[in-house]
mmCIF file of C-alpha atoms in Angstrom:
data_model
loop_
_atom_site.group_PDB
_atom_site.id
_atom_site.type_symbol
_atom_site.label_atom_id
_atom_site.label_comp_id
_atom_site.label_asym_id
_atom_site.label_seq_id
_atom_site.Cartn_x
_atom_site.Cartn_y
_atom_site.Cartn_z
ATOM 1 C CA MET A 1 70.178 104.694 291.490
ATOM 2 C CA ALA A 2 69.995 100.898 291.532
ATOM 3 C CA GLY A 3 67.754 99.424 288.892
ATOM 4 C CA LYS A 4 67.222 102.734 287.100
ATOM 5 C CA THR A 5 67.243 102.685 283.323
ATOM 6 C CA TRP A 6 68.362 105.981 281.850
ATOM 7 C CA GLN A 7 67.340 107.136 278.385
ATOM 8 C CA ILE A 8 69.168 110.030 276.742
ATOM 9 C CA VAL A 9 68.549 111.478 273.281
ATOM 10 C CA LEU A 10 71.140 113.669 271.560
ATOM 11 C CA ALA A 11 69.444 115.489 268.658
ATOM 12 C CA GLY A 12 70.716 118.083 266.223
ATOM 13 C CA THR A 13 72.543 118.404 262.955
ATOM 14 C CA GLY A 14 75.086 116.117 261.309
ATOM 15 C CA GLY A 15 78.646 117.167 262.111
ATOM 16 C CA GLN A 16 77.953 118.185 265.728
ATOM 17 C CA GLY A 17 79.390 114.993 267.177
ATOM 18 C CA LEU A 18 76.056 113.620 268.380
ATOM 19 C CA ILE A 19 76.762 110.037 267.391
ATOM 20 C CA LEU A 20 80.301 110.129 268.768
ATOM 21 C CA GLY A 21 78.882 111.688 271.938
ATOM 22 C CA GLY A 22 76.390 108.840 272.303
ATOM 23 C CA VAL A 23 79.080 106.218 271.742
ATOM 24 C CA THR A 24 81.328 107.935 274.301
ATOM 25 C CA LEU A 25 78.543 108.024 276.875
ATOM 26 C CA ALA A 26 77.784 104.333 276.289
ATOM 27 C CA LYS A 27 81.477 103.417 276.650
ATOM 28 C CA ALA A 28 81.641 105.276 279.980
ATOM 29 C CA ALA A 29 78.634 103.289 281.197
ATOM 30 C CA VAL A 30 80.240 99.995 280.192
ATOM 31 C CA LEU A 31 83.442 101.077 281.961
ATOM 32 C CA GLU A 32 81.330 101.375 285.135
ATOM 33 C CA GLY A 33 79.921 97.865 284.657
ATOM 34 C CA LYS A 34 76.530 99.015 283.383
ATOM 35 C CA ASN A 35 74.709 97.805 280.298
ATOM 36 C CA ALA A 36 74.439 100.290 277.452
ATOM 37 C CA VAL A 37 72.910 100.427 273.990
ATOM 38 C CA GLN A 38 73.507 103.260 271.530
ATOM 39 C CA THR A 39 71.487 103.721 268.339
ATOM 40 C CA GLN A 40 71.666 106.435 265.740
ATOM 41 C CA THR A 41 69.568 108.078 263.082
ATOM 42 C CA TYR A 42 70.842 110.438 260.427
ATOM 43 C CA GLY A 43 69.909 111.736 257.027
ATOM 44 C CA ILE A 44 71.735 111.032 253.798
ATOM 45 C CA GLN A 45 73.822 114.174 254.234
ATOM 46 C CA SER A 46 76.944 113.673 256.333
ATOM 47 C CA ARG A 47 76.801 117.271 257.547
ATOM 48 C CA GLY A 48 73.862 119.602 257.895
ATOM 49 C CA GLY A 49 71.004 117.094 257.921
ATOM 50 C CA TYR A 50 69.087 115.924 260.971
ATOM 51 C CA SER A 51 71.028 113.562 263.206
ATOM 52 C CA GLN A 52 70.384 111.916 266.542
ATOM 53 C CA SER A 53 71.880 109.392 268.898
ATOM 54 C CA GLU A 54 69.925 107.519 271.538
ATOM 55 C CA VAL A 55 71.595 105.939 274.563
ATOM 56 C CA VAL A 56 69.933 103.544 276.991
ATOM 57 C CA ILE A 57 71.944 102.772 280.138
ATOM 58 C CA SER A 58 70.935 100.400 282.903
ATOM 59 C CA GLU A 59 72.310 98.221 285.659
ATOM 60 C CA GLU A 60 69.752 95.651 284.465
ATOM 61 C CA ASP A 61 69.503 93.979 281.057
ATOM 62 C CA VAL A 62 68.400 96.317 278.253
ATOM 63 C CA TYR A 63 65.589 94.728 276.273
ATOM 64 C CA PHE A 64 64.603 97.646 274.032
ATOM 65 C CA PRO A 65 67.354 99.719 272.395
ATOM 66 C CA LYS A 66 65.335 102.874 271.708
ATOM 67 C CA CYS A 67 64.362 105.796 273.946
ATOM 68 C CA ASP A 68 60.611 105.572 274.396
ATOM 69 C CA ARG A 69 60.577 107.689 277.589
ATOM 70 C CA PRO A 70 63.710 109.887 277.665
ATOM 71 C CA ASP A 71 65.068 111.321 280.900
ATOM 72 C CA LEU A 72 66.938 113.999 278.957
ATOM 73 C CA VAL A 73 66.883 115.284 275.392
ATOM 74 C CA LEU A 74 69.749 117.421 274.121
ATOM 75 C CA ALA A 75 68.504 119.639 271.268
ATOM 76 C CA LEU A 76 71.257 121.396 269.327
ATOM 77 C CA SER A 77 68.870 122.365 266.516
ATOM 78 C CA GLN A 78 65.364 123.757 266.248
ATOM 79 C CA GLN A 79 64.294 120.578 264.462
ATOM 80 C CA GLY A 80 65.592 118.445 267.342
ATOM 81 C CA TYR A 81 63.701 120.567 269.854
ATOM 82 C CA GLU A 82 60.464 120.545 267.865
ATOM 83 C CA ARG A 83 60.652 116.793 267.356
ATOM 84 C CA TYR A 84 60.638 116.100 271.108
ATOM 85 C CA ARG A 85 59.005 119.029 272.913
ATOM 86 C CA THR A 86 55.442 117.718 272.589
ATOM 87 C CA ILE A 87 56.070 113.995 273.028
ATOM 88 C CA VAL A 88 58.321 113.762 276.092
ATOM 89 C CA ALA A 89 57.020 113.466 279.644
ATOM 90 C CA ASP A 90 56.848 116.638 281.718
ATOM 91 C CA GLU A 91 59.723 115.486 283.925
ATOM 92 C CA CYS A 92 62.027 114.996 280.917
ATOM 93 C CA ILE A 93 64.634 117.753 280.704
ATOM 94 C CA ILE A 94 65.210 119.269 277.304
ATOM 95 C CA LEU A 95 68.668 120.822 277.291
ATOM 96 C CA TYR A 96 68.858 123.092 274.265
ATOM 97 C CA ASP A 97 71.326 125.359 272.494
ATOM 98 C CA GLN A 98 69.906 128.803 273.280
ATOM 99 C CA ASP A 99 71.938 130.275 270.397
ATOM 100 C CA VAL A 100 69.982 128.171 267.890
ATOM 101 C CA VAL A 101 66.698 127.025 269.419
ATOM 102 C CA LYS A 102 64.054 129.740 269.627
ATOM 103 C CA ASN A 103 60.451 129.821 270.824
ATOM 104 C CA THR A 104 60.897 127.220 273.519
ATOM 105 C CA LYS A 105 57.543 126.125 274.853
ATOM 106 C CA ARG A 106 58.372 124.281 278.061
ATOM 107 C CA SER A 107 59.099 126.413 281.124
ATOM 108 C CA HIS A 108 61.402 123.948 282.884
ATOM 109 C CA ASP A 109 63.773 123.278 279.996
ATOM 110 C CA VAL A 110 67.404 124.354 280.267
ATOM 111 C CA GLY A 111 69.077 126.628 277.732
ATOM 112 C CA TYR A 112 72.845 126.949 277.347
ATOM 113 C CA PRO A 113 74.818 128.834 274.650
ATOM 114 C CA PHE A 114 76.612 125.775 273.233
ATOM 115 C CA SER A 115 77.450 127.371 269.856
ATOM 116 C CA THR A 116 78.905 130.539 271.373
ATOM 117 C CA ARG A 117 80.681 128.753 274.186
ATOM 118 C CA VAL A 118 82.430 126.233 271.936
ATOM 119 C CA MET A 119 83.662 129.112 269.748
ATOM 120 C CA ASN A 120 85.102 130.751 272.864
ATOM 121 C CA ILE A 121 86.820 127.491 273.799
ATOM 122 C CA GLY A 122 88.595 127.619 270.458
ATOM 123 C CA ASN A 123 87.604 124.418 268.666
ATOM 124 C CA VAL A 124 84.093 123.814 267.343
ATOM 125 C CA LYS A 125 84.784 120.079 267.188
ATOM 126 C CA ALA A 126 84.883 120.029 271.002
ATOM 127 C CA ILE A 127 81.124 120.674 271.110
ATOM 128 C CA ASN A 128 80.437 117.002 271.866
ATOM 129 C CA SER A 129 82.651 117.130 274.968
ATOM 130 C CA LEU A 130 80.979 120.400 275.981
ATOM 131 C CA PHE A 131 77.474 118.980 275.705
ATOM 132 C CA LEU A 132 78.470 115.712 277.395
ATOM 133 C CA GLY A 133 79.622 117.666 280.446
ATOM 134 C CA SER A 134 76.287 119.477 280.582
ATOM 135 C CA VAL A 135 74.301 116.276 280.053
ATOM 136 C CA LEU A 136 76.154 114.587 282.923
ATOM 137 C CA LYS A 137 75.504 117.459 285.303
ATOM 138 C CA LEU A 138 71.747 117.324 284.641
ATOM 139 C CA CYS A 139 71.459 113.545 284.267
ATOM 140 C CA PRO A 140 74.173 111.827 286.329
ATOM 141 C CA VAL A 141 74.061 108.522 284.482
ATOM 142 C CA VAL A 142 77.848 108.005 284.703
ATOM 143 C CA SER A 143 80.619 109.764 286.583
ATOM 144 C CA ILE A 144 82.637 112.521 284.992
ATOM 145 C CA GLU A 145 85.724 110.476 285.869
ATOM 146 C CA SER A 146 84.517 107.578 283.696
ATOM 147 C CA LEU A 147 83.759 109.913 280.821
ATOM 148 C CA THR A 148 87.188 111.537 281.214
ATOM 149 C CA LYS A 149 88.816 108.081 281.080
ATOM 150 C CA VAL A 150 86.975 107.217 277.857
ATOM 151 C CA LEU A 151 88.121 110.505 276.275
ATOM 152 C CA GLU A 152 91.703 109.900 277.426
ATOM 153 C CA ASP A 153 91.639 106.409 275.902
ATOM 154 C CA SER A 154 90.079 107.414 272.593
ATOM 155 C CA LEU A 155 91.323 110.886 271.641
ATOM 156 C CA PRO A 156 94.721 111.763 270.200
ATOM 157 C CA ALA A 157 96.929 113.837 272.507
ATOM 158 C CA LYS A 158 96.744 116.920 270.263
ATOM 159 C CA ILE A 159 92.980 117.340 270.873
ATOM 160 C CA LEU A 160 92.608 115.699 274.278
ATOM 161 C CA ALA A 161 93.359 118.811 276.356
ATOM 162 C CA ILE A 162 90.778 121.023 274.637
ATOM 163 C CA ASN A 163 88.133 118.284 274.861
ATOM 164 C CA LEU A 164 88.775 117.780 278.579
ATOM 165 C CA LYS A 165 88.538 121.542 279.028
ATOM 166 C CA ALA A 166 85.213 121.591 277.136
ATOM 167 C CA LEU A 167 83.890 118.655 279.186
ATOM 168 C CA ASN A 168 84.674 120.421 282.447
ATOM 169 C CA ILE A 169 83.258 123.759 281.266
ATOM 170 C CA GLY A 170 79.995 122.076 280.245
ATOM 171 C CA TYR A 171 79.807 120.316 283.583
ATOM 172 C CA GLU A 172 80.625 123.361 285.712
ATOM 173 C CA GLU A 173 78.586 126.020 283.914
ATOM 174 C CA ILE A 174 75.251 124.256 283.469
ATOM 175 C CA GLY A 175 72.332 124.514 285.867
#
């Protein structure tokens, strides 16, 4: 959509690849000639504490680097869900890990078993590729081909195949 500015929040726990996922999404946008800004917030713990990445993508100049009206929030933790469920607009999709997030309050949010599914894929570190596929299906801010290219250019060969598999599973199985 010409002129559209997309805002995506990836929220969860440190170690889930949220920041890397945000950087990857921003790189895919730049590859397509769009403007992108990625910011991050995380606690003092490298793993286990709250973590989030915000990505703003636009064909226009980006003047404010934070998500003040997200189009999509990914919540891989209960804390991430609770932080956003009452402050986002009704049309904002909250995509949440149904294995972890309980007592969802919004009827139109989308649950997906990210934790279980990534275990079935065989590498928990591929969760960021899995959630990026799902995010793209629900919020088509970049093409899956651009995201695939970024993964191919940035991942070592030994983990590329499983990440591409996770990306495609997330894209195909959501919604």
